[in-house]
Short mmCIF file of C-alpha atoms in Angstrom, two decimals:
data_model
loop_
_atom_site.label_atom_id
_atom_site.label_comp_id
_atom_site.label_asym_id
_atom_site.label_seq_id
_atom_site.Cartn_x
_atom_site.Cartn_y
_atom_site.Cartn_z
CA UNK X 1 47.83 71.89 75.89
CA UNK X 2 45.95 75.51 75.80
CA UNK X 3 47.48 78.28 74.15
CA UNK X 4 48.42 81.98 75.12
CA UNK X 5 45.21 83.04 74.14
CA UNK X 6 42.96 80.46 76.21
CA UNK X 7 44.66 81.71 79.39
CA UNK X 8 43.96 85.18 78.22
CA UNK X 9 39.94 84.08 77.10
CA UNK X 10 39.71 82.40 81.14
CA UNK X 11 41.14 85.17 82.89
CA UNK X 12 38.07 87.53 81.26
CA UNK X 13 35.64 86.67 83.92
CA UNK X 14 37.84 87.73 86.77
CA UNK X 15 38.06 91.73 87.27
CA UNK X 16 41.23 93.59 88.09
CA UNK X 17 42.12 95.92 91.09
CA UNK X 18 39.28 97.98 90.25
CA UNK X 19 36.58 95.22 90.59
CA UNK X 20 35.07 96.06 86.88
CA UNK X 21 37.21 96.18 84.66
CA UNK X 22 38.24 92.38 83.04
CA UNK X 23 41.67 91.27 83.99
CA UNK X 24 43.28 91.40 80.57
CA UNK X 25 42.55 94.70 80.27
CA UNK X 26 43.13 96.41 83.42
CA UNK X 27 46.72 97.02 83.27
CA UNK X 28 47.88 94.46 85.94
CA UNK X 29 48.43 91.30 83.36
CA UNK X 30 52.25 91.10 82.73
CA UNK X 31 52.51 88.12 80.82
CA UNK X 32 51.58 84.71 79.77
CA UNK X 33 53.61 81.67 78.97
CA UNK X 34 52.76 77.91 78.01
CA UNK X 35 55.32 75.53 78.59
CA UNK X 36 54.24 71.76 77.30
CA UNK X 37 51.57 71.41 80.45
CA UNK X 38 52.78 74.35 82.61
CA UNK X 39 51.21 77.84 82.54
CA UNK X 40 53.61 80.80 83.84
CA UNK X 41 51.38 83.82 84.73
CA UNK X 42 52.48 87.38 86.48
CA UNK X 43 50.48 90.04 87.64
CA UNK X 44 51.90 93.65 88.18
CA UNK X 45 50.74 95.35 90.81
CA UNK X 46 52.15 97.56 93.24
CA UNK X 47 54.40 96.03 96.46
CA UNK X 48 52.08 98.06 98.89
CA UNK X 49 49.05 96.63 97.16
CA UNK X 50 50.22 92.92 96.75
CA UNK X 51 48.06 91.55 100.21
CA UNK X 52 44.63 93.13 98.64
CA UNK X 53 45.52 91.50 95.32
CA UNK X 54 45.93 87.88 96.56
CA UNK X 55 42.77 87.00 96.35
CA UNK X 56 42.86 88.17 92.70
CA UNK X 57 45.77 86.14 92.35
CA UNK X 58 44.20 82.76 93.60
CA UNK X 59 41.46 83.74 91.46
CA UNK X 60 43.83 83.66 88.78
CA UNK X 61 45.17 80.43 89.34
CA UNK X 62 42.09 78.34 89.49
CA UNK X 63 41.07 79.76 86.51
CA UNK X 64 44.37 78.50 84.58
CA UNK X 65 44.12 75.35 86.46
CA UNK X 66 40.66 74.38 85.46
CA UNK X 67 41.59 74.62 81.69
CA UNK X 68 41.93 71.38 80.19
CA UNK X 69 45.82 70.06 80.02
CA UNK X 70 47.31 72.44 82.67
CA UNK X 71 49.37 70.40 84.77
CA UNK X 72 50.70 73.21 87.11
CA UNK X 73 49.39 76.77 87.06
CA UNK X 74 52.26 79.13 88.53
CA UNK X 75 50.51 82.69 89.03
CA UNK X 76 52.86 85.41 90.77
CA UNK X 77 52.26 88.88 92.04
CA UNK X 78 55.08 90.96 90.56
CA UNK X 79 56.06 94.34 91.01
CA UNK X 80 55.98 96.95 87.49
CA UNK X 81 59.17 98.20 86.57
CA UNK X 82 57.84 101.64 85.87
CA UNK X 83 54.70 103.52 86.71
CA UNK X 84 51.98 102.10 88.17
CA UNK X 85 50.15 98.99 88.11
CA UNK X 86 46.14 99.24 86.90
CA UNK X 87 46.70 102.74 86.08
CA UNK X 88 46.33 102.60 82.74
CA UNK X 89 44.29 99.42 80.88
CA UNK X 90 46.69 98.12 78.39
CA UNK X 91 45.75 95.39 75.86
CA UNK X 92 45.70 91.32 76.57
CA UNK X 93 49.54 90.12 76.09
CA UNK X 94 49.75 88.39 72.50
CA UNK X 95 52.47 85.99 71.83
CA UNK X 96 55.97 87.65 70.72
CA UNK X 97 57.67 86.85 67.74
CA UNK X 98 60.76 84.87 68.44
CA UNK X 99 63.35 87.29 68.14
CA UNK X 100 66.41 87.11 66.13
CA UNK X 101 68.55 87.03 69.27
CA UNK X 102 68.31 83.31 71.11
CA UNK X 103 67.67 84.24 74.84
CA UNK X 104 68.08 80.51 75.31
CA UNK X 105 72.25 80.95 74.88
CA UNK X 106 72.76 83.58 77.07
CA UNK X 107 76.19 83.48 78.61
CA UNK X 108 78.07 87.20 78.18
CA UNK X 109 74.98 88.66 78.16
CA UNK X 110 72.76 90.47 80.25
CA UNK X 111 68.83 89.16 79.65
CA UNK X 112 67.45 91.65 82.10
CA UNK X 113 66.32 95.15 81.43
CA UNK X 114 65.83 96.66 84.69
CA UNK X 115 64.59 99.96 85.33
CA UNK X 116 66.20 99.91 89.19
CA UNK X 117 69.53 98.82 88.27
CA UNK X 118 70.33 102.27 85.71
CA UNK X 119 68.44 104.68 88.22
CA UNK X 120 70.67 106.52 90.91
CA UNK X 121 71.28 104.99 94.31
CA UNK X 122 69.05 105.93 97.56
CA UNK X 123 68.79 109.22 98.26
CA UNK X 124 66.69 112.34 98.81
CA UNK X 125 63.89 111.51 97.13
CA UNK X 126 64.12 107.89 98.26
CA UNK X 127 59.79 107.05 98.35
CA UNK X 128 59.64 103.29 99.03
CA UNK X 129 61.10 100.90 101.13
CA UNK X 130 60.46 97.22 100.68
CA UNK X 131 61.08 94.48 102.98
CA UNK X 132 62.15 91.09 102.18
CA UNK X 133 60.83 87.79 103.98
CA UNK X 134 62.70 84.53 104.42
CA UNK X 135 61.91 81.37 102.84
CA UNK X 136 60.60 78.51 105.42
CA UNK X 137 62.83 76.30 107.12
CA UNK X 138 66.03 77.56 104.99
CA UNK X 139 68.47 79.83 107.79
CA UNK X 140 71.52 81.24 105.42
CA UNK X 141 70.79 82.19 101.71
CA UNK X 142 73.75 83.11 99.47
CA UNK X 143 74.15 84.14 95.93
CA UNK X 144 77.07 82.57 93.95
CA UNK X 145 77.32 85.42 90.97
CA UNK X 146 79.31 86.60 87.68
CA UNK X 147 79.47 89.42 85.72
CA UNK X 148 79.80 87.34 82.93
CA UNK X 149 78.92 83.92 81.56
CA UNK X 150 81.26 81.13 81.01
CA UNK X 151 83.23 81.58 83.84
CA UNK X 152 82.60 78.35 85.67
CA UNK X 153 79.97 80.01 87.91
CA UNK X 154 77.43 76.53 88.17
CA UNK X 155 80.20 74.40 88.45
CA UNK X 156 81.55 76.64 91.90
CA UNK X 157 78.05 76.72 92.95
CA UNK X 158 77.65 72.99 92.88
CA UNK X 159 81.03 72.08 94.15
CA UNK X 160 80.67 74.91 97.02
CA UNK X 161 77.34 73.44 97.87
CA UNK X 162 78.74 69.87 98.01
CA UNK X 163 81.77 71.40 99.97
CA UNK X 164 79.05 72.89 102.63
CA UNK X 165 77.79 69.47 102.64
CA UNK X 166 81.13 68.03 103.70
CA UNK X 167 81.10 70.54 106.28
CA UNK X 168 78.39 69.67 108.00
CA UNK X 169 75.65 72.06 106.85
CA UNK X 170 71.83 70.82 105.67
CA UNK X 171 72.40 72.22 102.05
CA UNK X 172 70.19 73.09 99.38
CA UNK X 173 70.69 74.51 96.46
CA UNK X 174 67.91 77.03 93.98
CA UNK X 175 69.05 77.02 90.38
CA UNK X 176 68.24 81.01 89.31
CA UNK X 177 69.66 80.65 86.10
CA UNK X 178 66.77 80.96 84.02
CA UNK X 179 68.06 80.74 80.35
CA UNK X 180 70.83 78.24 81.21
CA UNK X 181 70.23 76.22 83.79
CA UNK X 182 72.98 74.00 84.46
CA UNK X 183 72.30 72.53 87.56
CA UNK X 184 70.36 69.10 86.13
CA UNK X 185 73.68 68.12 83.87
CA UNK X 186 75.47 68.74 86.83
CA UNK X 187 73.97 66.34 89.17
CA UNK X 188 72.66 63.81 86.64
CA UNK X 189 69.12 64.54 87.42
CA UNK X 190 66.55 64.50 84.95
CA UNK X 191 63.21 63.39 86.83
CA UNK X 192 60.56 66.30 87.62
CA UNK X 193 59.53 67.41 90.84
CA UNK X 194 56.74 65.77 92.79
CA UNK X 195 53.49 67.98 93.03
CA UNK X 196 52.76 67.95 96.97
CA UNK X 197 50.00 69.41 98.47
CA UNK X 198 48.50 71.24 95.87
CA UNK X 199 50.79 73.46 94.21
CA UNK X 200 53.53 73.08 96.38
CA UNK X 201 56.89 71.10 94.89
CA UNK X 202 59.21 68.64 96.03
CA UNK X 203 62.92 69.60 95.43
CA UNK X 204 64.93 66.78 93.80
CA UNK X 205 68.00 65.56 96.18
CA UNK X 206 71.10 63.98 94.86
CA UNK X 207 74.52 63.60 96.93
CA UNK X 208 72.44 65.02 100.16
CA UNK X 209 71.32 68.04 98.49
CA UNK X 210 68.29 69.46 97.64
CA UNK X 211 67.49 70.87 94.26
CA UNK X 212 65.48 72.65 92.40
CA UNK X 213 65.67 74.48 88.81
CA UNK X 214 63.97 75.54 85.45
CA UNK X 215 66.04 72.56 84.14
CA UNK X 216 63.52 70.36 86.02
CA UNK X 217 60.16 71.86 84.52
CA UNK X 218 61.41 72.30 80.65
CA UNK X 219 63.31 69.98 78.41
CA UNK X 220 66.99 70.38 77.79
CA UNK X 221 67.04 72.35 74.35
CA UNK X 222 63.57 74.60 75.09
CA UNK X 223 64.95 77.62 74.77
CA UNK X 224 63.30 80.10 77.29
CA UNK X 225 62.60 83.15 75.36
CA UNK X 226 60.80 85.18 78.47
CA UNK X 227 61.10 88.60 79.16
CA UNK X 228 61.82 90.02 82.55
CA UNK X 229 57.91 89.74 84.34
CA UNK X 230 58.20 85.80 83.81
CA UNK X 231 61.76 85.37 84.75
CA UNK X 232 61.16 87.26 88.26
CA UNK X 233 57.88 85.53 88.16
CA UNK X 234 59.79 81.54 87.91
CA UNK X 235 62.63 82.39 90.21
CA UNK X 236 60.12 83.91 92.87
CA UNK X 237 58.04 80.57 92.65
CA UNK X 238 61.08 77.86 92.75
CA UNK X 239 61.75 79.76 96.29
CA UNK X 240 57.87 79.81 97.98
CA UNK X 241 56.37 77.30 96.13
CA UNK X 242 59.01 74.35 96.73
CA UNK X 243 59.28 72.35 99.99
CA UNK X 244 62.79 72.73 100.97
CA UNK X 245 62.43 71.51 104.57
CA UNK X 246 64.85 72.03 107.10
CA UNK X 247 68.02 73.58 105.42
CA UNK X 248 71.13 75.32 107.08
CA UNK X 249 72.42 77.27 104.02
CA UNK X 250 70.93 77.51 100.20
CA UNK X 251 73.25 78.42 97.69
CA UNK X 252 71.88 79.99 94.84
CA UNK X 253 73.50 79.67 91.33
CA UNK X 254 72.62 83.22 89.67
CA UNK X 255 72.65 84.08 86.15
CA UNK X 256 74.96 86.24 84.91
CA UNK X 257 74.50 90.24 84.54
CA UNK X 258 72.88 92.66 87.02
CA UNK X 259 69.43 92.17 85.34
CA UNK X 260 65.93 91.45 87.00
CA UNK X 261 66.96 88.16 88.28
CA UNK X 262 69.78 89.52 90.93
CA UNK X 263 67.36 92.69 91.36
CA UNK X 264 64.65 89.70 92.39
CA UNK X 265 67.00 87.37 94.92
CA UNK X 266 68.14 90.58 96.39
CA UNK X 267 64.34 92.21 96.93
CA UNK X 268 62.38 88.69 97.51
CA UNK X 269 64.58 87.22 100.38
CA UNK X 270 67.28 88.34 102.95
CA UNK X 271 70.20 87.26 101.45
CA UNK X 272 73.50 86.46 103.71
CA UNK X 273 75.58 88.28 100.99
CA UNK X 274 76.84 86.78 97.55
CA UNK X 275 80.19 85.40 96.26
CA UNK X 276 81.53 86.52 93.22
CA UNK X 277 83.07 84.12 90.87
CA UNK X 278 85.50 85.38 88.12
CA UNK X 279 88.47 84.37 85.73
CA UNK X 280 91.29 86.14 86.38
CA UNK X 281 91.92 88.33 83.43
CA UNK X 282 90.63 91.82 82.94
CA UNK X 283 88.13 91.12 80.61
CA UNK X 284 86.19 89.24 83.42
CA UNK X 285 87.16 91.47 86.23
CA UNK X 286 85.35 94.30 84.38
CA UNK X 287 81.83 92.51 84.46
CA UNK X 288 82.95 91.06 87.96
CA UNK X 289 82.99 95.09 88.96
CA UNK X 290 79.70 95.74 87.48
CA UNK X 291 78.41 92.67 90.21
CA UNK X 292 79.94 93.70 93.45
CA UNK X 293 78.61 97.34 92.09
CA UNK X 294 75.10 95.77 92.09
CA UNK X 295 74.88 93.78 94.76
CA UNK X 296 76.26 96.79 97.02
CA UNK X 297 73.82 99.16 95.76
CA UNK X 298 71.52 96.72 96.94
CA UNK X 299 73.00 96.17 99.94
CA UNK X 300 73.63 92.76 100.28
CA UNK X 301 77.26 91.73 101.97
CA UNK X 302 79.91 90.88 99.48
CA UNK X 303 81.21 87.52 101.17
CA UNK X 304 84.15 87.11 98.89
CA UNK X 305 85.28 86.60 95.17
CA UNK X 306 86.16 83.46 94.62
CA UNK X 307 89.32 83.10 91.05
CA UNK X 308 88.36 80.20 88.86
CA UNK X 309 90.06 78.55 85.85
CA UNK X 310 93.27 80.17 88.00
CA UNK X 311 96.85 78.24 86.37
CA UNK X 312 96.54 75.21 84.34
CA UNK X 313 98.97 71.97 85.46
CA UNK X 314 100.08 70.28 82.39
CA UNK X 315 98.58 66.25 83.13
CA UNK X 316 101.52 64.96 81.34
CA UNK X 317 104.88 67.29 82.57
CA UNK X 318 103.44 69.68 85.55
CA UNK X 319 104.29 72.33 84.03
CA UNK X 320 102.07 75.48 85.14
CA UNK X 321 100.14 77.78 82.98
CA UNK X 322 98.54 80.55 83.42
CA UNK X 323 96.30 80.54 80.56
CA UNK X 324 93.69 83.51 81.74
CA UNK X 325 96.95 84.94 84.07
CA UNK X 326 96.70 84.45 87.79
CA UNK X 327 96.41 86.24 90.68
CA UNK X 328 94.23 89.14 88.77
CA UNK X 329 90.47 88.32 91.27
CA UNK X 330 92.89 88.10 94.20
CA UNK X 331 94.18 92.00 93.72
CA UNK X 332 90.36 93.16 93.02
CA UNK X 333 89.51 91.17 96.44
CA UNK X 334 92.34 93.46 98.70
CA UNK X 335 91.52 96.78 95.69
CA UNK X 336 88.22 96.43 96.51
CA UNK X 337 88.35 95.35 100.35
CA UNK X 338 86.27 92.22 100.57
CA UNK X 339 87.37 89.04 101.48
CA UNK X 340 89.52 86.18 98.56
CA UNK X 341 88.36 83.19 98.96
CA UNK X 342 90.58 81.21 96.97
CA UNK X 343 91.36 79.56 93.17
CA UNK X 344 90.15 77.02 91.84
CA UNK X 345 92.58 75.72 88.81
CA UNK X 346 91.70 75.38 84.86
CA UNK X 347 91.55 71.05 85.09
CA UNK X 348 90.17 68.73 82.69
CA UNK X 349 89.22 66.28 85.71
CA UNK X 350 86.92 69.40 87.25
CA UNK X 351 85.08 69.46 83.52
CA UNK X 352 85.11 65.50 83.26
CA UNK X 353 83.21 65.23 86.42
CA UNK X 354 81.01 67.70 85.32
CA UNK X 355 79.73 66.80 82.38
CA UNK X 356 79.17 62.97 84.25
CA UNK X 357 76.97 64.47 86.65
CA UNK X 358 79.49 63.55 90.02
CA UNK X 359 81.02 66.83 90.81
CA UNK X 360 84.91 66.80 91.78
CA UNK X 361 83.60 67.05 95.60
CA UNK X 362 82.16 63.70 95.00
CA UNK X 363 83.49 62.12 92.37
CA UNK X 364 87.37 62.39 94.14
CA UNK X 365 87.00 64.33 97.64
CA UNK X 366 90.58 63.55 98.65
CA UNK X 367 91.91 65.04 95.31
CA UNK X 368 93.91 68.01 94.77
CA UNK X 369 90.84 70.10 92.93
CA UNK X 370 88.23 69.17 95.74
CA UNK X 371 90.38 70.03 98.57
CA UNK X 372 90.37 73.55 96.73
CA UNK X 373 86.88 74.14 96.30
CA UNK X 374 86.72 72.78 100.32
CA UNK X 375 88.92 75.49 101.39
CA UNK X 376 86.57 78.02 99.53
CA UNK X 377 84.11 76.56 101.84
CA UNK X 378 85.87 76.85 105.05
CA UNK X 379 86.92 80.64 104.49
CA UNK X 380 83.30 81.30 103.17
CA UNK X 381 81.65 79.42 106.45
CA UNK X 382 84.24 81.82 108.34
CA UNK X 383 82.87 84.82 106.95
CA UNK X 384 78.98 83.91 107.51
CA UNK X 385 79.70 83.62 111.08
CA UNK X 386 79.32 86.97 111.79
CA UNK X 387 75.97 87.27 108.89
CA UNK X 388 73.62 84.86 109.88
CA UNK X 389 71.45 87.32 111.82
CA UNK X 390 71.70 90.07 109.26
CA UNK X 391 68.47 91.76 108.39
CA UNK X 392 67.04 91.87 105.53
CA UNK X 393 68.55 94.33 102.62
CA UNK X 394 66.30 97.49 102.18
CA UNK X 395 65.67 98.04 98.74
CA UNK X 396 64.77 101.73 97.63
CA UNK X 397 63.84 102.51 94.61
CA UNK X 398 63.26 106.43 93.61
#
């Protein structure tokens, strides 16, 4: 397996943007990572300058390719947070020390640091417009989002998707989730994905679904300690670089925060609009807030907030309780004027299922808790009726 600094000592014979200057020291190198046989590299440069540097970007990747014990070379143009790309040479990235805080258990916490999301919403001096494209094949894209971790976000994403299934709809589903991703526990998969046509990958199916995640690539307890370049960098190559076929509606299972990942779905592809999945006590609201906030400065739809972990039935003597309250995500729906889709409730057969890798969809369809998540899916289908031809969101960034 090469190291950081082999990647850096290959890419020295191709020139940046200005066609002298060696690659790791022109400025546009954003960052390197090795994972067992997989090399993760980005390359800042400007969005109105990514076409011209594409053929520095293939460069790029048969250079990493042709080093001995590279498996898969993913290379991905990515846009500087600040300033301007090849501006400025900067030095050949140099491995970080592992910081004190583990990236890899991330939920509560925001991972992403980026510039766009703190600066002020369009306006006067508004200079750049970007465009997003659609993936192949794949008609609807939603986001399924929190403000927070932990509250049952992957597990509504899964059990939404499967409910889409049941519905009718050619499902797929992109697991964005970076430092947790959940969804290979969740559907019992732990193969990796088939390398077709050169470096283009086969999603994994399971239940009729197709799949594909970080989960897949890395072992279960790597932590990913990357920093905002490689996570834009992953999450923009799981959605161009994967063969997801013919596909009515991809749900994709965010992390949570408002950090470069969100700032990435919402600027790389025209997104339907996202659903916002909270607990129903203030606490979570707050960060639930902060979401809808970012996702409508953004300007993708919000297509409804869906209350999890809602009342807790007592198996043994029905009695209800409402352990995080109830009703709170409901209120912020009508305060905030977007649609409710519905509660799911706090059940041990919901995290049983889970953990076994058969979702409640699957693993008891008639039931009481998958019935809920399908009528999450029938109001949601409801609502995309009148978004499947939206255009793409216009991101502007000052």
């Amino acid at each position: 397996m090469p190291s950081q600094q082999d990647v850096v000592a290959a890419l020295a014979g191709i020139m940046g943007p200005d066609g002298r200057t060696p690659l790791p020291q022109s400025g546009v190198l954003g960052g390197v990572v090795v994972r067992e046989d997989r090399v993760f590299v980005s390359l800042e440069v400007q969005a109105v300058r990514a076409a011209e540097a594409e053929p520095m970007r293939a460069a790029v990747e048969r250079a990493v390719s042709a080093l001995p014990g590279v498996g898969k070379a993913f290379v991905t143009l990515t846009t500087p947070s600040k300033g301007e790309a090849g501006a400025a040479p900067r030095p050949a990235p140099t491995p970080a020390p592992t910081p004190a805080h583990d990236h890899g258990h991330h939920h509560g916490h925001d991972h992403g640091h980026s510039h766009a999301a703190a600066a002020p919403g369009p306006g006067p001096k508004a200079q750049a417009a970007r465009t997003a494209q659609g993936v192949p094949g794949v008609r609807t894209i939603i986001a399924v989002a929190s403000g927070k971790g932990g509250v049952g976000k992957s597990t509504t994403s899964a059990n939404l998707a499967l409910a889409l299934r049941n519905l009718g709809q050619k499902v797929a589903v992109l697991d964005a989730d970076i430092y947790g991703p959940s969804m290979p526990r969740l559907f019992g998969l732990k193969q990796k994905p088939e390398v077709i046509e050169g470096k283009t990958m086969r999603p994994l199916e399971a239940f009729g679904l197709k799949i594909m995640s970080i989960g897949f690539l890395v072992e279960e307890e790597t932590p990913m300690i990357w920093r905002g370049p490689m996570v834009m960098s992953a999450i923009t190559q799981m959605l161009r670089e994967v063969a997801w076929g013919d596909v009515d509606i991809m749900v994709v299972d965010m992390p949570p925060g408002t950090g470069d990942a969100q700032l990435t779905m919402a600027q790389s592809v025209p997104l339907a609009g996202s659903v916002i999945v909270s607990t129903p006590q203030d606490l979570a609201l707050i960060d639930a807030r902060r979401g809808i906030a970012m996702f409508r400065r953004t300007e993708v739809p919000i297509l409804g907030i869906v209350e999890n972990m809602s009342t807790f039935v007592c198996p043994h003597c029905g009695t209800k309780t409402d352990i995080f309250s109830h009703g709170g995500a409901q209120h912020e729906a009508e305060r905030l004027g977007v649609p409710y889709l519905g509660e799911v409730p706090l059940a041990l057969p919901i995290r049983e299922t889970s953990d076994a890798g058969r979702p409640i969809v699957v693993a008891d369809p008639q039931g009481p808790h998958a019935q809920a998540y399908m009528g999450i899916a029938q109001r949601l289908m409801a609502t995309l009726q009148g978004s499947r031809s939206r255009p793409a969101p216009r991101i502007v960034t000052e």
